[in-house]
Amino acid sequence: MTTPTISSRVVRPVAAPSALGGPGLFTVLLGAALPLIDFFIVNVALPAIGQDLHAGEAVLELVVAGYGVAYAVLLVLGGRLGDLFGRRRLFLGGMAAFGLTSLACGLAPGAWTLVAARAAQGASAAAMLPQVLATIQATTSGPRRARAMSLYGATAGLSMVAGQILGGVLVAADVWGTGWRAVFLVNVPVVVAGLVLALRAVPETRSQHPEPVDGPGTVLLALSLLALLAPLTEGRAAGWPLWTWLSLAAFPLVAAAFYAVERRADRQGRTPLVPPSLFRLVSLRRGLTLIVPFSIGFSGFMFVVAVALQQGAGLGPVPAGLALAPMAVAFFLVSLAGPRLVARYGTRVVTAGAVVQLVGVGLMALTVQRSWPQLGFVELLPGAAVAGAGQALQLPVIFRIVLSEVPAARAGVGSGVMVTTQQSALALGVATLGTLFLSLVPGTGMRDALVITLLVQLAGVVLTGLLSLRLPRAIG
């Protein structure tokens, strides 16, 4: 196994961190759940937001994209800052900022104020989330780490489904007349509780070889992600103006410049934002290639189903959200068995999960074809439950694989790279599968557009299964 080089710069010794106990693990997992819930919670609230704030489709796209792009762009920087200044400190600061920006979203007087607050909320999430995995890596080992990573994966997958369900319930409940604003205001008491718990239960950790921020690398990574994600998320709603095509054309050039700058810094013994030497780890490199198609399919599916059930099948926000409840329940239950299955069968669990998910998504496509527009909890239950079980056999295990060989000194940057890859793929899923679906609707109708989109997702599931065959059989 090749280990990434670490700066030889001498620093003062850092005391060994305390072990992460049960309350501390619960707290950091709460911090992991909040950003993912908020990525999806607005899907079913967008119609209400548009009506209340008189916002057009392009502005509503920015409510989603502003959060996702700011989140993705700053994640690696958040991981580096945690390594440098202390992960608990960044976790607390990021969580507090997340609560304040959630409050700003909930009180936004207009659409553009909401867009700005959502971007700030995404930046806050980018400071908080990388500290979760870095803290787990630095304060656990052996079976305790395997269990913690499995719970992290379960939390991530469950949050993505639960966000959409919770959004529907809160919008329909109209708590104290707040309407759609409740999907943001609900974060405030949760954040207050999380801050109290974190102060008492989360140990402070930092890299024993803290590396300064790589200014050129940070700027180039941000520009490359913006060049890719901004036009893809805004292009369709804006009518694909010239700037979207120029931005997409610039992406490979900026990405190549980023790689060249990082490689030169690595070779000169300096500390790049994303060390190319980190990608010599086979488990990290191959695990990241699996995260991309999985996350694209997951987020695209969630967005398309939310639109189809509300605008096509005529369901309200609560029935539309609850239609996916079987997926959430199955995901949670099956993910609990993940550590035992991996201990017995190794990474082939991921391959089996892809096969199970393939069956589940196929069942859903057949249900849509035969039962449209009578879709709801009962009709979607078999396919959603099977698909959720398949996803649970993949996502938590892939997370473990990616970070299994990352040294503790690089835990922050390793988790930042992984979550950036995941978040960018989530944004790409909404942009690509969402654009495909909405482009097909006028010509084919809602039912056939949904079926075609689900078949495209099936191709992504097949790709994930094939890529999983290249994983190391055992997890380090």
Tab-separated table of C-alpha atoms in Angstrom:
chain	number	residue	atom	x	y	z
A	1	MET	CA	0.000	0.000	0.000
A	2	THR	CA	1.340	3.419	-0.948
A	3	THR	CA	0.841	6.105	1.664
A	4	PRO	CA	0.504	9.769	0.690
A	5	THR	CA	3.498	11.893	1.617
A	6	ILE	CA	3.011	14.192	4.570
A	7	SER	CA	4.730	17.497	5.119
A	8	SER	CA	7.875	17.150	7.215
A	9	ARG	CA	7.384	20.555	8.814
A	10	VAL	CA	7.981	20.285	12.576
A	11	VAL	CA	5.090	21.333	14.785
A	12	ARG	CA	4.336	21.122	18.477
A	13	PRO	CA	3.090	17.699	19.629
A	14	VAL	CA	-0.659	17.215	19.858
A	15	ALA	CA	-2.143	15.161	22.669
A	16	ALA	CA	-3.921	11.986	21.674
A	17	PRO	CA	-7.654	12.697	21.324
A	18	SER	CA	-10.226	11.165	23.621
A	19	ALA	CA	-12.284	8.301	22.228
A	20	LEU	CA	-15.608	9.245	20.674
A	21	GLY	CA	-18.362	7.944	22.952
A	22	GLY	CA	-21.998	7.269	22.185
A	23	PRO	CA	-23.276	10.815	22.853
A	24	GLY	CA	-20.419	12.276	20.809
A	25	LEU	CA	-21.133	9.944	17.900
A	26	PHE	CA	-24.823	10.845	18.025
A	27	THR	CA	-23.911	14.540	17.952
A	28	VAL	CA	-21.600	14.373	14.942
A	29	LEU	CA	-24.111	12.198	13.088
A	30	LEU	CA	-26.730	14.859	13.801
A	31	GLY	CA	-24.331	17.333	12.205
A	32	ALA	CA	-24.021	15.031	9.202
A	33	ALA	CA	-27.790	14.705	8.834
A	34	LEU	CA	-28.655	18.416	8.813
A	35	PRO	CA	-26.892	19.446	5.559
A	36	LEU	CA	-28.179	16.429	3.634
A	37	ILE	CA	-31.737	16.861	4.882
A	38	ASP	CA	-31.650	20.492	3.797
A	39	PHE	CA	-30.408	19.603	0.315
A	40	PHE	CA	-33.616	17.630	-0.289
A	41	ILE	CA	-36.139	19.224	2.080
A	42	VAL	CA	-36.985	22.052	-0.338
A	43	ASN	CA	-37.976	19.749	-3.226
A	44	VAL	CA	-41.595	19.479	-2.105
A	45	ALA	CA	-41.660	23.061	-0.758
A	46	LEU	CA	-40.701	24.768	-4.043
A	47	PRO	CA	-44.286	25.213	-5.331
A	48	ALA	CA	-45.295	26.930	-2.089
A	49	ILE	CA	-42.159	29.094	-2.098
A	50	GLY	CA	-42.780	30.166	-5.692
A	51	GLN	CA	-46.393	31.099	-4.983
A	52	ASP	CA	-45.662	32.986	-1.774
A	53	LEU	CA	-42.593	34.902	-2.993
A	54	HIS	CA	-43.766	35.303	-6.611
A	55	ALA	CA	-40.614	33.552	-7.817
A	56	GLY	CA	-40.179	32.162	-11.318
A	57	GLU	CA	-38.705	28.792	-12.194
A	58	ALA	CA	-35.160	30.138	-12.713
A	59	VAL	CA	-35.110	31.750	-9.258
A	60	LEU	CA	-36.496	28.589	-7.647
A	61	GLU	CA	-33.694	26.634	-9.323
A	62	LEU	CA	-31.264	29.009	-7.607
A	63	VAL	CA	-32.834	28.259	-4.226
A	64	VAL	CA	-31.706	24.666	-4.759
A	65	ALA	CA	-28.519	25.315	-6.730
A	66	GLY	CA	-27.200	28.160	-4.557
A	67	TYR	CA	-27.090	25.832	-1.568
A	68	GLY	CA	-25.658	22.865	-3.443
A	69	VAL	CA	-22.944	24.759	-5.319
A	70	ALA	CA	-21.702	26.737	-2.271
A	71	TYR	CA	-21.705	23.495	-0.285
A	72	ALA	CA	-19.728	21.547	-2.892
A	73	VAL	CA	-17.233	24.321	-3.634
A	74	LEU	CA	-16.165	24.857	-0.008
A	75	LEU	CA	-16.155	21.310	1.399
A	76	VAL	CA	-12.473	20.522	0.836
A	77	LEU	CA	-11.493	23.904	2.297
A	78	GLY	CA	-13.671	23.115	5.318
A	79	GLY	CA	-11.807	19.845	5.825
A	80	ARG	CA	-8.426	21.564	5.606
A	81	LEU	CA	-9.450	24.270	8.097
A	82	GLY	CA	-10.574	21.576	10.538
A	83	ASP	CA	-7.188	19.855	10.284
A	84	LEU	CA	-5.496	23.205	10.882
A	85	PHE	CA	-7.575	24.886	13.597
A	86	GLY	CA	-9.340	21.959	15.253
A	87	ARG	CA	-12.240	19.855	14.036
A	88	ARG	CA	-14.456	20.389	17.059
A	89	ARG	CA	-13.979	24.146	16.758
A	90	LEU	CA	-14.954	24.139	13.064
A	91	PHE	CA	-17.859	21.786	13.785
A	92	LEU	CA	-19.222	24.147	16.439
A	93	GLY	CA	-18.697	27.225	14.286
A	94	GLY	CA	-20.230	25.597	11.219
A	95	MET	CA	-23.235	24.322	13.159
A	96	ALA	CA	-23.872	27.723	14.760
A	97	ALA	CA	-23.648	29.402	11.346
A	98	PHE	CA	-25.973	26.761	9.907
A	99	GLY	CA	-28.568	27.618	12.540
A	100	LEU	CA	-28.308	31.354	11.884
A	101	THR	CA	-28.518	30.972	8.107
A	102	SER	CA	-31.481	28.597	8.495
A	103	LEU	CA	-33.192	31.316	10.514
A	104	ALA	CA	-32.377	33.808	7.730
A	105	CYS	CA	-33.925	31.434	5.166
A	106	GLY	CA	-37.066	31.036	7.257
A	107	LEU	CA	-37.466	34.807	7.655
A	108	ALA	CA	-36.504	35.756	4.075
A	109	PRO	CA	-38.820	38.554	2.854
A	110	GLY	CA	-38.208	37.917	-0.849
A	111	ALA	CA	-36.950	35.351	-3.320
A	112	TRP	CA	-33.474	36.818	-3.834
A	113	THR	CA	-32.956	37.156	-0.081
A	114	LEU	CA	-33.797	33.463	0.194
A	115	VAL	CA	-31.296	32.605	-2.561
A	116	ALA	CA	-28.531	34.519	-0.729
A	117	ALA	CA	-29.410	32.915	2.605
A	118	ARG	CA	-29.415	29.458	1.015
A	119	ALA	CA	-25.921	30.029	-0.417
A	120	ALA	CA	-24.709	31.101	3.034
A	121	GLN	CA	-26.385	28.027	4.522
A	122	GLY	CA	-24.486	25.826	2.063
A	123	ALA	CA	-21.190	27.483	3.029
A	124	SER	CA	-21.962	26.850	6.721
A	125	ALA	CA	-22.668	23.198	5.981
A	126	ALA	CA	-19.301	22.954	4.202
A	127	ALA	CA	-17.549	24.061	7.403
A	128	MET	CA	-19.454	21.549	9.554
A	129	LEU	CA	-19.762	18.325	7.585
A	130	PRO	CA	-16.096	17.405	6.851
A	131	GLN	CA	-15.389	17.500	10.594
A	132	VAL	CA	-17.800	14.598	11.137
A	133	LEU	CA	-15.841	11.995	9.194
A	134	ALA	CA	-12.491	13.462	10.246
A	135	THR	CA	-13.493	13.205	13.916
A	136	ILE	CA	-14.639	9.617	13.462
A	137	GLN	CA	-11.364	8.732	11.723
A	138	ALA	CA	-9.265	10.394	14.425
A	139	THR	CA	-11.089	9.073	17.514
A	140	THR	CA	-12.072	5.501	16.611
A	141	SER	CA	-10.365	2.371	15.345
A	142	GLY	CA	-11.086	-1.266	14.516
A	143	PRO	CA	-14.670	-2.489	15.042
A	144	ARG	CA	-15.734	0.819	16.629
A	145	ARG	CA	-14.690	2.695	13.506
A	146	ALA	CA	-16.446	0.156	11.257
A	147	ARG	CA	-19.645	0.592	13.283
A	148	ALA	CA	-19.356	4.385	13.287
A	149	MET	CA	-18.766	4.510	9.530
A	150	SER	CA	-21.727	2.215	8.916
A	151	LEU	CA	-23.914	4.476	11.037
A	152	TYR	CA	-22.618	7.499	9.118
A	153	GLY	CA	-23.554	5.861	5.821
A	154	ALA	CA	-26.965	4.916	7.198
A	155	THR	CA	-27.477	8.483	8.426
A	156	ALA	CA	-26.497	9.938	5.054
A	157	GLY	CA	-28.830	7.727	3.045
A	158	LEU	CA	-31.723	8.047	5.471
A	159	SER	CA	-31.326	11.838	5.614
A	160	MET	CA	-31.623	12.175	1.852
A	161	VAL	CA	-34.969	10.352	1.835
A	162	ALA	CA	-36.223	11.731	5.158
A	163	GLY	CA	-35.564	15.301	4.019
A	164	GLN	CA	-38.151	15.010	1.292
A	165	ILE	CA	-40.683	13.337	3.602
A	166	LEU	CA	-40.135	15.901	6.363
A	167	GLY	CA	-40.471	18.764	3.887
A	168	GLY	CA	-43.888	17.543	2.773
A	169	VAL	CA	-45.126	17.096	6.337
A	170	LEU	CA	-43.942	20.537	7.476
A	171	VAL	CA	-45.390	22.394	4.477
A	172	ALA	CA	-48.776	20.702	4.901
A	173	ALA	CA	-48.804	21.161	8.698
A	174	ASP	CA	-48.390	24.942	8.306
A	175	VAL	CA	-46.983	25.157	11.841
A	176	TRP	CA	-48.169	28.447	13.439
A	177	GLY	CA	-48.933	29.763	9.968
A	178	THR	CA	-45.311	29.519	8.827
A	179	GLY	CA	-46.072	27.435	5.705
A	180	TRP	CA	-42.918	26.611	3.718
A	181	ARG	CA	-40.767	28.602	6.155
A	182	ALA	CA	-41.027	25.754	8.670
A	183	VAL	CA	-38.684	23.596	6.541
A	184	PHE	CA	-35.887	26.022	7.487
A	185	LEU	CA	-37.001	27.179	10.934
A	186	VAL	CA	-37.113	23.593	12.205
A	187	ASN	CA	-33.298	23.581	12.067
A	188	VAL	CA	-32.929	26.257	14.739
A	189	PRO	CA	-33.918	24.244	17.861
A	190	VAL	CA	-32.076	21.204	16.481
A	191	VAL	CA	-28.905	23.270	16.100
A	192	VAL	CA	-29.207	24.669	19.642
A	193	ALA	CA	-29.469	21.121	21.022
A	194	GLY	CA	-26.571	19.999	18.816
A	195	LEU	CA	-24.326	22.806	20.068
A	196	VAL	CA	-25.000	21.930	23.703
A	197	LEU	CA	-24.245	18.253	23.046
A	198	ALA	CA	-21.115	19.029	21.026
A	199	LEU	CA	-19.651	21.197	23.778
A	200	ARG	CA	-20.018	18.319	26.226
A	201	ALA	CA	-19.439	15.170	24.177
A	202	VAL	CA	-17.281	15.794	21.082
A	203	PRO	CA	-13.492	15.681	21.670
A	204	GLU	CA	-11.189	18.165	19.984
A	205	THR	CA	-8.873	16.754	17.319
A	206	ARG	CA	-6.575	18.254	14.726
A	207	SER	CA	-3.821	17.104	12.407
A	208	GLN	CA	-0.448	16.619	14.089
A	209	HIS	CA	1.022	18.083	10.888
A	210	PRO	CA	-1.373	20.970	10.171
A	211	GLU	CA	-1.038	22.211	6.603
A	212	PRO	CA	-1.651	25.844	5.620
A	213	VAL	CA	-4.452	26.733	3.236
A	214	ASP	CA	-3.516	26.376	-0.428
A	215	GLY	CA	-4.753	29.679	-1.879
A	216	PRO	CA	-4.258	28.998	-5.623
A	217	GLY	CA	-5.660	25.468	-5.282
A	218	THR	CA	-8.699	26.680	-3.354
A	219	VAL	CA	-9.512	29.321	-5.975
A	220	LEU	CA	-9.031	26.955	-8.924
A	221	LEU	CA	-11.112	24.177	-7.344
A	222	ALA	CA	-13.911	26.645	-6.639
A	223	LEU	CA	-13.772	27.987	-10.209
A	224	SER	CA	-13.771	24.504	-11.752
A	225	LEU	CA	-16.780	23.336	-9.717
A	226	LEU	CA	-18.644	26.577	-10.440
A	227	ALA	CA	-17.867	26.268	-14.157
A	228	LEU	CA	-19.454	22.803	-14.183
A	229	LEU	CA	-22.303	23.013	-11.688
A	230	ALA	CA	-23.653	26.538	-12.273
A	231	PRO	CA	-24.586	26.074	-15.957
A	232	LEU	CA	-25.912	22.553	-15.442
A	233	THR	CA	-28.167	23.568	-12.565
A	234	GLU	CA	-29.367	26.853	-14.080
A	235	GLY	CA	-29.103	26.220	-17.827
A	236	ARG	CA	-32.515	24.698	-18.579
A	237	ALA	CA	-34.526	27.164	-16.503
A	238	ALA	CA	-32.585	30.107	-17.973
A	239	GLY	CA	-33.007	28.865	-21.567
A	240	TRP	CA	-29.355	27.857	-22.051
A	241	PRO	CA	-27.908	31.352	-22.664
A	242	LEU	CA	-24.402	31.846	-24.054
A	243	TRP	CA	-22.744	32.022	-20.629
A	244	THR	CA	-23.775	28.445	-19.835
A	245	TRP	CA	-21.977	27.081	-22.902
A	246	LEU	CA	-18.906	29.245	-22.287
A	247	SER	CA	-18.795	28.044	-18.697
A	248	LEU	CA	-19.014	24.373	-19.682
A	249	ALA	CA	-16.278	24.906	-22.294
A	250	ALA	CA	-14.057	26.498	-19.628
A	251	PHE	CA	-14.519	23.642	-17.141
A	252	PRO	CA	-11.912	21.201	-18.551
A	253	LEU	CA	-9.381	24.017	-18.888
A	254	VAL	CA	-9.825	25.220	-15.308
A	255	ALA	CA	-9.846	21.642	-13.997
A	256	ALA	CA	-6.583	20.922	-15.853
A	257	ALA	CA	-5.038	24.080	-14.371
A	258	PHE	CA	-6.137	22.973	-10.888
A	259	TYR	CA	-4.549	19.545	-11.330
A	260	ALA	CA	-1.299	21.046	-12.659
A	261	VAL	CA	-1.020	23.479	-9.733
A	262	GLU	CA	-1.741	20.757	-7.179
A	263	ARG	CA	0.716	18.302	-8.744
A	264	ARG	CA	3.499	20.894	-8.820
A	265	ALA	CA	2.873	21.831	-5.184
A	266	ASP	CA	2.922	18.142	-4.221
A	267	ARG	CA	6.218	17.541	-6.033
A	268	GLN	CA	7.819	20.604	-4.437
A	269	GLY	CA	6.983	19.366	-0.950
A	270	ARG	CA	4.339	22.025	-0.343
A	271	THR	CA	0.806	21.284	0.856
A	272	PRO	CA	-1.805	21.285	-1.932
A	273	LEU	CA	-5.505	21.520	-1.121
A	274	VAL	CA	-6.129	18.112	-2.732
A	275	PRO	CA	-2.830	16.189	-2.754
A	276	PRO	CA	-2.599	14.121	-5.978
A	277	SER	CA	-0.573	11.590	-3.969
A	278	LEU	CA	-3.746	10.844	-1.998
A	279	PHE	CA	-5.196	9.255	-5.133
A	280	ARG	CA	-2.488	6.614	-5.127
A	281	LEU	CA	-4.671	4.866	-2.554
A	282	VAL	CA	-6.552	2.280	-4.601
A	283	SER	CA	-9.456	2.099	-2.138
A	284	LEU	CA	-9.988	5.866	-2.225
A	285	ARG	CA	-9.690	6.163	-5.996
A	286	ARG	CA	-12.028	3.296	-6.826
A	287	GLY	CA	-14.474	4.160	-4.078
A	288	LEU	CA	-14.841	7.703	-5.419
A	289	THR	CA	-15.636	6.366	-8.893
A	290	LEU	CA	-18.566	4.486	-7.337
A	291	ILE	CA	-19.897	7.487	-5.432
A	292	VAL	CA	-20.399	9.476	-8.649
A	293	PRO	CA	-22.960	7.305	-10.514
A	294	PHE	CA	-24.653	6.277	-7.254
A	295	SER	CA	-25.193	9.867	-6.088
A	296	ILE	CA	-26.228	11.145	-9.523
A	297	GLY	CA	-28.924	8.481	-9.680
A	298	PHE	CA	-30.047	9.007	-6.076
A	299	SER	CA	-30.537	12.780	-6.210
A	300	GLY	CA	-31.964	12.758	-9.725
A	301	PHE	CA	-34.500	10.127	-8.691
A	302	MET	CA	-35.576	12.067	-5.600
A	303	PHE	CA	-36.079	15.301	-7.547
A	304	VAL	CA	-37.924	13.716	-10.471
A	305	VAL	CA	-40.248	11.657	-8.274
A	306	ALA	CA	-41.128	14.739	-6.192
A	307	VAL	CA	-42.105	16.655	-9.329
A	308	ALA	CA	-43.950	13.736	-10.942
A	309	LEU	CA	-46.019	12.832	-7.876
A	310	GLN	CA	-47.110	16.420	-7.207
A	311	GLN	CA	-47.506	17.895	-10.688
A	312	GLY	CA	-48.367	14.713	-12.580
A	313	ALA	CA	-50.139	12.374	-10.157
A	314	GLY	CA	-51.743	15.282	-8.291
A	315	LEU	CA	-50.569	14.289	-4.814
A	316	GLY	CA	-50.190	16.835	-2.043
A	317	PRO	CA	-46.835	17.386	-0.314
A	318	VAL	CA	-47.527	14.878	2.477
A	319	PRO	CA	-48.650	11.933	0.269
A	320	ALA	CA	-45.798	12.722	-2.154
A	321	GLY	CA	-43.277	12.589	0.660
A	322	LEU	CA	-44.752	9.545	2.388
A	323	ALA	CA	-44.757	7.590	-0.886
A	324	LEU	CA	-41.006	7.211	-0.365
A	325	ALA	CA	-41.260	6.222	3.316
A	326	PRO	CA	-40.757	2.494	2.495
A	327	MET	CA	-37.418	3.389	0.914
A	328	ALA	CA	-36.298	5.172	4.083
A	329	VAL	CA	-37.409	2.372	6.408
A	330	ALA	CA	-35.784	-0.348	4.292
A	331	PHE	CA	-32.584	1.669	3.992
A	332	PHE	CA	-32.310	2.102	7.754
A	333	LEU	CA	-33.061	-1.516	8.654
A	334	VAL	CA	-30.758	-3.070	6.057
A	335	SER	CA	-27.903	-0.659	6.783
A	336	LEU	CA	-27.793	-1.917	10.381
A	337	ALA	CA	-26.754	-5.330	9.060
A	338	GLY	CA	-23.998	-3.807	6.914
A	339	PRO	CA	-20.986	-4.376	9.231
A	340	ARG	CA	-21.804	-8.074	9.693
A	341	LEU	CA	-22.344	-8.603	5.980
A	342	VAL	CA	-19.089	-6.862	5.082
A	343	ALA	CA	-17.174	-8.884	7.677
A	344	ARG	CA	-18.458	-12.078	6.042
A	345	TYR	CA	-18.622	-11.226	2.331
A	346	GLY	CA	-16.304	-8.230	1.921
A	347	THR	CA	-16.943	-5.607	-0.712
A	348	ARG	CA	-19.065	-7.952	-2.818
A	349	VAL	CA	-21.895	-6.646	-0.643
A	350	VAL	CA	-21.773	-3.526	-2.837
A	351	THR	CA	-22.249	-5.608	-5.986
A	352	ALA	CA	-25.183	-7.439	-4.403
A	353	GLY	CA	-26.662	-4.093	-3.399
A	354	ALA	CA	-26.517	-2.852	-6.986
A	355	VAL	CA	-28.407	-5.936	-8.154
A	356	VAL	CA	-31.088	-5.450	-5.481
A	357	GLN	CA	-31.415	-1.753	-6.332
A	358	LEU	CA	-31.711	-2.651	-10.012
A	359	VAL	CA	-34.710	-4.854	-9.205
A	360	GLY	CA	-36.300	-2.135	-7.052
A	361	VAL	CA	-35.990	0.660	-9.618
A	362	GLY	CA	-37.232	-1.733	-12.307
A	363	LEU	CA	-40.313	-2.501	-10.218
A	364	MET	CA	-40.993	1.200	-9.811
A	365	ALA	CA	-40.716	1.785	-13.556
A	366	LEU	CA	-43.227	-1.032	-14.177
A	367	THR	CA	-45.568	0.415	-11.546
A	368	VAL	CA	-45.466	3.838	-13.183
A	369	GLN	CA	-46.116	2.300	-16.607
A	370	ARG	CA	-49.123	0.280	-15.426
A	371	SER	CA	-50.720	2.387	-12.660
A	372	TRP	CA	-50.223	6.023	-13.700
A	373	PRO	CA	-51.569	8.356	-12.404
A	374	GLN	CA	-52.816	6.283	-9.457
A	375	LEU	CA	-49.489	6.341	-7.629
A	376	GLY	CA	-49.002	6.544	-3.912
A	377	PHE	CA	-47.678	4.742	-0.862
A	378	VAL	CA	-49.272	1.358	-1.651
A	379	GLU	CA	-48.440	1.277	-5.365
A	380	LEU	CA	-44.803	2.314	-4.905
A	381	LEU	CA	-44.173	0.291	-1.731
A	382	PRO	CA	-42.613	-2.877	-3.274
A	383	GLY	CA	-40.221	-1.073	-5.605
A	384	ALA	CA	-39.308	1.659	-3.106
A	385	ALA	CA	-38.584	-0.859	-0.325
A	386	VAL	CA	-36.425	-3.075	-2.537
A	387	ALA	CA	-34.548	-0.074	-3.972
A	388	GLY	CA	-33.920	1.277	-0.452
A	389	ALA	CA	-32.524	-2.069	0.671
A	390	GLY	CA	-30.164	-2.115	-2.311
A	391	GLN	CA	-28.974	1.405	-1.641
A	392	ALA	CA	-28.295	0.513	2.001
A	393	LEU	CA	-25.962	-2.289	0.897
A	394	GLN	CA	-23.937	0.196	-1.149
A	395	LEU	CA	-23.615	3.686	0.315
A	396	PRO	CA	-22.367	2.959	3.874
A	397	VAL	CA	-19.875	0.405	2.549
A	398	ILE	CA	-18.564	2.757	-0.141
A	399	PHE	CA	-17.923	5.437	2.493
A	400	ARG	CA	-15.902	2.955	4.545
A	401	ILE	CA	-13.914	1.901	1.505
A	402	VAL	CA	-12.985	5.447	0.468
A	403	LEU	CA	-11.523	6.386	3.860
A	404	SER	CA	-10.179	2.990	4.903
A	405	GLU	CA	-6.542	3.761	4.043
A	406	VAL	CA	-6.460	7.541	4.552
A	407	PRO	CA	-3.919	8.416	7.296
A	408	ALA	CA	-5.321	10.115	10.404
A	409	ALA	CA	-3.205	13.205	9.637
A	410	ARG	CA	-5.090	13.594	6.362
A	411	ALA	CA	-8.543	12.696	7.731
A	412	GLY	CA	-9.922	16.179	7.111
A	413	VAL	CA	-8.806	16.500	3.522
A	414	GLY	CA	-9.767	12.876	2.792
A	415	SER	CA	-13.300	13.344	4.087
A	416	GLY	CA	-13.512	16.706	2.317
A	417	VAL	CA	-12.599	15.124	-1.017
A	418	MET	CA	-15.139	12.331	-0.525
A	419	VAL	CA	-18.013	14.581	0.490
A	420	THR	CA	-17.174	17.076	-2.275
A	421	THR	CA	-17.380	14.254	-4.800
A	422	GLN	CA	-20.697	13.127	-3.334
A	423	GLN	CA	-22.174	16.626	-3.167
A	424	SER	CA	-21.067	17.517	-6.700
A	425	ALA	CA	-22.632	14.289	-7.964
A	426	LEU	CA	-25.868	15.042	-6.068
A	427	ALA	CA	-26.026	18.439	-7.776
A	428	LEU	CA	-25.251	16.818	-11.125
A	429	GLY	CA	-28.046	14.309	-10.589
A	430	VAL	CA	-30.668	17.015	-10.146
A	431	ALA	CA	-29.234	18.907	-13.124
A	432	THR	CA	-28.902	15.988	-15.559
A	433	LEU	CA	-31.782	13.635	-14.739
A	434	GLY	CA	-33.990	16.568	-13.786
A	435	THR	CA	-33.263	18.320	-17.077
A	436	LEU	CA	-33.870	15.104	-19.022
A	437	PHE	CA	-37.206	14.524	-17.305
A	438	LEU	CA	-38.496	18.102	-17.668
A	439	SER	CA	-37.367	18.239	-21.297
A	440	LEU	CA	-39.256	15.030	-22.128
A	441	VAL	CA	-42.533	16.001	-20.437
A	442	PRO	CA	-43.879	18.335	-23.185
A	443	GLY	CA	-43.398	15.738	-25.935
A	444	THR	CA	-44.054	12.413	-24.199
A	445	GLY	CA	-46.198	13.261	-21.195
A	446	MET	CA	-45.386	12.939	-17.514
A	447	ARG	CA	-45.738	9.155	-17.309
A	448	ASP	CA	-43.457	8.249	-20.189
A	449	ALA	CA	-40.940	10.924	-19.184
A	450	LEU	CA	-40.753	9.381	-15.716
A	451	VAL	CA	-40.376	5.850	-17.090
A	452	ILE	CA	-37.571	6.905	-19.450
A	453	THR	CA	-35.773	8.722	-16.632
A	454	LEU	CA	-36.024	5.651	-14.399
A	455	LEU	CA	-34.569	3.513	-17.203
A	456	VAL	CA	-31.644	5.927	-17.491
A	457	GLN	CA	-31.124	5.578	-13.756
A	458	LEU	CA	-31.116	1.789	-14.219
A	459	ALA	CA	-28.143	2.207	-16.553
A	460	GLY	CA	-26.351	4.108	-13.789
A	461	VAL	CA	-27.086	1.297	-11.322
A	462	VAL	CA	-25.620	-1.226	-13.763
A	463	LEU	CA	-22.492	0.939	-14.051
A	464	THR	CA	-22.169	1.069	-10.262
A	465	GLY	CA	-22.434	-2.710	-10.061
A	466	LEU	CA	-19.763	-3.229	-12.722
A	467	LEU	CA	-17.392	-0.736	-11.079
A	468	SER	CA	-17.846	-2.480	-7.728
A	469	LEU	CA	-16.207	-5.597	-9.161
A	470	ARG	CA	-12.898	-3.661	-9.195
A	471	LEU	CA	-12.952	-2.956	-5.452
A	472	PRO	CA	-10.464	-4.684	-3.139
A	473	ARG	CA	-12.240	-7.690	-1.648
A	474	ALA	CA	-11.511	-6.689	1.969
A	475	ILE	CA	-11.747	-3.295	3.661
A	476	GLY	CA	-8.653	-2.161	5.520
